Short mmCIF file of C-alpha atoms in Angstrom, two decimals:
data_model
loop_
_atom_site.label_atom_id
_atom_site.label_comp_id
_atom_site.label_asym_id
_atom_site.label_seq_id
_atom_site.Cartn_x
_atom_site.Cartn_y
_atom_site.Cartn_z
CA UNK A 1 22.25 -68.22 79.85
CA UNK A 2 22.23 -66.92 83.40
CA UNK A 3 19.56 -65.63 85.80
CA UNK A 4 20.49 -62.07 84.79
CA UNK A 5 20.14 -62.44 81.01
CA UNK A 6 17.82 -59.83 79.55
CA UNK A 7 17.68 -57.69 82.66
CA UNK A 8 16.88 -54.15 81.47
CA UNK A 9 17.79 -51.02 83.44
CA UNK A 10 15.01 -48.47 83.11
CA UNK A 11 14.41 -46.52 86.36
CA UNK A 12 15.75 -43.30 87.87
CA UNK A 13 19.04 -44.30 89.52
CA UNK A 14 21.26 -47.20 88.57
CA UNK A 15 20.85 -48.79 92.01
CA UNK A 16 17.06 -48.59 91.71
CA UNK A 17 17.27 -50.08 88.22
CA UNK A 18 19.34 -52.99 89.49
CA UNK A 19 17.04 -53.48 92.50
CA UNK A 20 13.94 -53.47 90.28
CA UNK A 21 15.48 -55.97 87.88
CA UNK A 22 16.63 -58.27 90.66
CA UNK A 23 13.18 -58.07 92.27
CA UNK A 24 11.59 -59.21 89.02
CA UNK A 25 14.05 -62.10 88.76
CA UNK A 26 13.45 -63.18 92.36
CA UNK A 27 9.65 -63.05 91.99
CA UNK A 28 9.93 -64.94 88.70
CA UNK A 29 11.92 -67.70 90.42
CA UNK A 30 15.23 -67.10 88.63
CA UNK A 31 16.84 -66.96 92.08
CA UNK A 32 15.69 -69.73 94.39
CA UNK A 33 15.04 -69.22 98.12
CA UNK A 34 18.37 -69.36 99.94
CA UNK A 35 20.41 -68.39 96.88
CA UNK A 36 23.22 -65.92 97.52
CA UNK A 37 23.27 -62.63 95.67
CA UNK A 38 26.96 -62.37 94.84
CA UNK A 39 27.66 -58.67 94.50
CA UNK A 40 30.89 -59.18 92.54
CA UNK A 41 29.21 -61.45 89.96
CA UNK A 42 26.22 -59.15 89.53
CA UNK A 43 28.50 -56.14 89.24
CA UNK A 44 30.62 -57.81 86.59
CA UNK A 45 27.71 -59.19 84.56
CA UNK A 46 25.74 -55.94 84.51
CA UNK A 47 28.78 -53.70 84.12
CA UNK A 48 28.01 -51.52 87.14
CA UNK A 49 30.04 -50.58 90.20
CA UNK A 50 29.99 -52.98 93.13
CA UNK A 51 28.88 -50.15 95.44
CA UNK A 52 25.85 -49.69 93.19
CA UNK A 53 24.99 -53.37 93.51
CA UNK A 54 25.46 -53.15 97.28
CA UNK A 55 23.00 -50.26 97.41
CA UNK A 56 20.54 -52.21 95.25
CA UNK A 57 20.77 -55.19 97.60
CA UNK A 58 20.04 -52.89 100.55
CA UNK A 59 16.88 -51.77 98.73
CA UNK A 60 15.88 -55.41 98.36
CA UNK A 61 16.57 -56.02 102.05
CA UNK A 62 14.27 -53.14 102.99
CA UNK A 63 11.67 -54.67 100.68
CA UNK A 64 11.90 -58.00 102.47
CA UNK A 65 13.17 -59.94 99.45
CA UNK A 66 16.59 -60.72 100.88
CA UNK A 67 18.23 -60.99 104.27
CA UNK A 68 21.83 -60.96 105.42
CA UNK A 69 23.33 -64.10 106.92
CA UNK A 70 26.61 -64.36 108.78
CA UNK A 71 29.41 -65.60 106.53
CA UNK A 72 27.07 -65.77 103.52
CA UNK A 73 26.01 -62.20 102.84
CA UNK A 74 22.73 -61.38 101.09
CA UNK A 75 20.47 -64.36 100.38
CA UNK A 76 16.97 -64.65 98.95
CA UNK A 77 14.46 -65.27 101.73
CA UNK A 78 13.11 -68.79 102.20
CA UNK A 79 9.36 -68.51 102.89
CA UNK A 80 7.62 -71.42 104.60
CA UNK A 81 3.97 -71.92 105.66
CA UNK A 82 5.09 -71.63 109.29
CA UNK A 83 6.79 -68.28 108.65
CA UNK A 84 3.74 -66.99 106.81
CA UNK A 85 1.46 -68.10 109.63
CA UNK A 86 3.60 -66.45 112.29
CA UNK A 87 3.89 -63.23 110.31
CA UNK A 88 0.20 -62.92 109.54
CA UNK A 89 -0.80 -63.87 113.08
CA UNK A 90 1.33 -61.02 114.46
CA UNK A 91 -0.18 -58.67 111.90
CA UNK A 92 -3.73 -59.76 112.73
CA UNK A 93 -3.24 -59.33 116.48
CA UNK A 94 -1.94 -55.78 116.08
CA UNK A 95 -4.51 -54.59 113.58
CA UNK A 96 -7.54 -56.07 115.33
CA UNK A 97 -6.37 -54.56 118.63
CA UNK A 98 -6.18 -51.18 116.91
CA UNK A 99 -9.73 -51.24 115.53
CA UNK A 100 -11.36 -52.84 118.58
CA UNK A 101 -12.13 -49.43 120.09
CA UNK A 102 -13.49 -46.07 119.08
CA UNK A 103 -11.04 -43.93 117.12
CA UNK A 104 -10.41 -40.22 117.45
CA UNK A 105 -11.42 -37.99 114.52
CA UNK A 106 -7.79 -37.29 113.64
CA UNK A 107 -7.01 -41.01 113.58
CA UNK A 108 -9.96 -41.72 111.30
CA UNK A 109 -8.88 -38.85 109.05
CA UNK A 110 -5.40 -40.36 108.76
CA UNK A 111 -6.79 -43.77 107.80
CA UNK A 112 -9.14 -42.15 105.30
CA UNK A 113 -6.25 -40.27 103.71
CA UNK A 114 -4.28 -43.53 103.46
CA UNK A 115 -7.24 -45.20 101.75
CA UNK A 116 -7.58 -42.34 99.28
CA UNK A 117 -3.86 -42.66 98.47
CA UNK A 118 -4.31 -46.41 97.93
CA UNK A 119 -7.26 -45.77 95.61
CA UNK A 120 -5.15 -43.31 93.61
CA UNK A 121 -2.26 -45.81 93.44
CA UNK A 122 -4.48 -48.52 91.96
CA UNK A 123 -5.09 -46.29 88.94
CA UNK A 124 -1.40 -46.60 88.06
CA UNK A 125 -1.64 -50.39 87.86
CA UNK A 126 1.90 -50.36 89.29
CA UNK A 127 2.44 -53.37 91.57
CA UNK A 128 5.05 -51.81 93.84
CA UNK A 129 3.07 -48.58 94.27
CA UNK A 130 -0.12 -50.46 95.13
CA UNK A 131 1.68 -52.70 97.63
CA UNK A 132 3.37 -49.69 99.23
CA UNK A 133 0.07 -47.83 99.71
CA UNK A 134 -1.68 -51.02 100.85
CA UNK A 135 0.89 -51.36 103.63
CA UNK A 136 0.61 -47.63 104.43
CA UNK A 137 -3.15 -48.05 104.93
CA UNK A 138 -2.61 -50.85 107.44
CA UNK A 139 0.22 -48.97 109.11
CA UNK A 140 -2.14 -46.04 109.65
CA UNK A 141 -4.48 -48.44 111.46
CA UNK A 142 -1.72 -49.71 113.76
CA UNK A 143 -0.65 -46.10 114.40
CA UNK A 144 -3.95 -45.55 116.25
CA UNK A 145 -2.51 -47.61 119.12
CA UNK A 146 -0.37 -44.52 119.88
CA UNK A 147 2.79 -46.51 120.55
CA UNK A 148 6.02 -45.68 118.75
CA UNK A 149 7.41 -49.08 119.75
CA UNK A 150 4.48 -50.87 118.13
CA UNK A 151 4.88 -48.67 115.06
CA UNK A 152 8.52 -49.74 114.85
CA UNK A 153 7.59 -53.40 115.32
CA UNK A 154 4.94 -53.19 112.61
CA UNK A 155 7.44 -51.47 110.31
CA UNK A 156 9.67 -54.52 110.72
CA UNK A 157 6.75 -56.77 109.82
CA UNK A 158 6.00 -54.76 106.70
CA UNK A 159 9.47 -55.45 105.32
CA UNK A 160 8.55 -59.11 104.98
CA UNK A 161 4.87 -58.43 104.27
CA UNK A 162 5.94 -56.39 101.26
CA UNK A 163 7.40 -59.53 99.70
CA UNK A 164 4.27 -61.62 100.27
CA UNK A 165 1.89 -58.90 99.10
CA UNK A 166 3.96 -58.47 95.96
CA UNK A 167 3.87 -62.21 95.30
CA UNK A 168 0.10 -62.19 95.85
CA UNK A 169 -0.46 -59.21 93.56
CA UNK A 170 1.72 -60.60 90.77
CA UNK A 171 0.30 -64.13 90.97
CA UNK A 172 -3.35 -63.06 91.14
CA UNK A 173 -2.80 -60.01 88.89
CA UNK A 174 -4.52 -57.79 91.44
CA UNK A 175 -2.82 -54.74 89.97
CA UNK A 176 -4.76 -55.24 86.73
CA UNK A 177 -8.14 -55.56 88.43
CA UNK A 178 -7.83 -53.82 91.81
CA UNK A 179 -11.55 -53.41 92.44
CA UNK A 180 -11.70 -56.37 94.85
CA UNK A 181 -8.63 -55.13 96.73
CA UNK A 182 -10.17 -51.67 97.13
CA UNK A 183 -13.52 -53.14 98.19
CA UNK A 184 -11.89 -55.09 101.04
CA UNK A 185 -10.13 -51.98 102.33
CA UNK A 186 -13.23 -49.84 101.90
CA UNK A 187 -15.20 -52.33 104.01
CA UNK A 188 -12.68 -51.86 106.83
CA UNK A 189 -12.86 -48.08 106.51
CA UNK A 190 -16.66 -48.15 106.42
CA UNK A 191 -16.81 -50.08 109.70
CA UNK A 192 -14.46 -47.56 111.31
CA UNK A 193 -16.50 -44.61 110.01
CA UNK A 194 -19.66 -46.23 111.42
CA UNK A 195 -17.91 -46.58 114.79
CA UNK A 196 -18.55 -50.32 114.73
CA UNK A 197 -15.48 -51.97 116.33
CA UNK A 198 -16.92 -55.48 116.14
CA UNK A 199 -17.49 -55.20 112.40
CA UNK A 200 -14.08 -53.60 111.91
CA UNK A 201 -12.39 -56.47 113.77
CA UNK A 202 -14.31 -59.00 111.65
CA UNK A 203 -13.35 -57.24 108.41
CA UNK A 204 -9.66 -57.05 109.39
CA UNK A 205 -9.65 -60.69 110.45
CA UNK A 206 -11.28 -61.87 107.22
CA UNK A 207 -8.99 -59.75 105.06
CA UNK A 208 -5.78 -60.97 106.70
CA UNK A 209 -6.91 -64.60 106.95
CA UNK A 210 -7.81 -64.66 103.25
CA UNK A 211 -4.45 -63.12 102.32
CA UNK A 212 -2.48 -65.57 104.45
CA UNK A 213 -4.35 -68.57 103.05
CA UNK A 214 -3.81 -67.46 99.45
CA UNK A 215 -0.09 -66.76 100.02
CA UNK A 216 0.39 -70.24 101.46
CA UNK A 217 -1.43 -71.71 98.45
CA UNK A 218 0.88 -69.84 96.08
CA UNK A 219 4.00 -70.92 97.96
CA UNK A 220 2.83 -74.54 97.85
CA UNK A 221 2.65 -74.51 94.06
CA UNK A 222 5.37 -76.58 92.36
#
């Protein structure tokens, strides 16, 4: 038996199928942090072209599940409490700075639209869709800082955040009961609609701090 036994291909393109299956294996612990994803072995075992596997690995890299290392190739990321703390601190600083002032109507409309999309995504009970729209909501908040460089920086953060949010959702089964997740985001939106920066900052801080603490708890589990 290998880490790939039983992997079923069931999405639109073969590369997406492979990426989805590998994601499930990584999140399930079949591949340990630091493990190499050997494209030739995966290609041979699944009976797909190596270029297809390479494309699948790129999808995983964009999702924050793997990174490329010199002389090693693609490896599963190795999360640590320190990395989580640094990542979530950077996220918290950006998002609280964004909501600490009055927003323009068009900015509030964009955040509202992102929330509505998140609410719609929760109905699907699809983990990846919920995580994607969760991140889009927070990205719309950072976008109010009107800085393309900060948008790019936050986009880099979301690559890794996507991994941790997926772990959190799978472990706590948030996708099955998303009411609490929606309530936290609605509280942020409500503060922004009420033009209450202090409350918005407090809501963002509490939301991110709770997430970071829970992720570190999950990672500490044997």
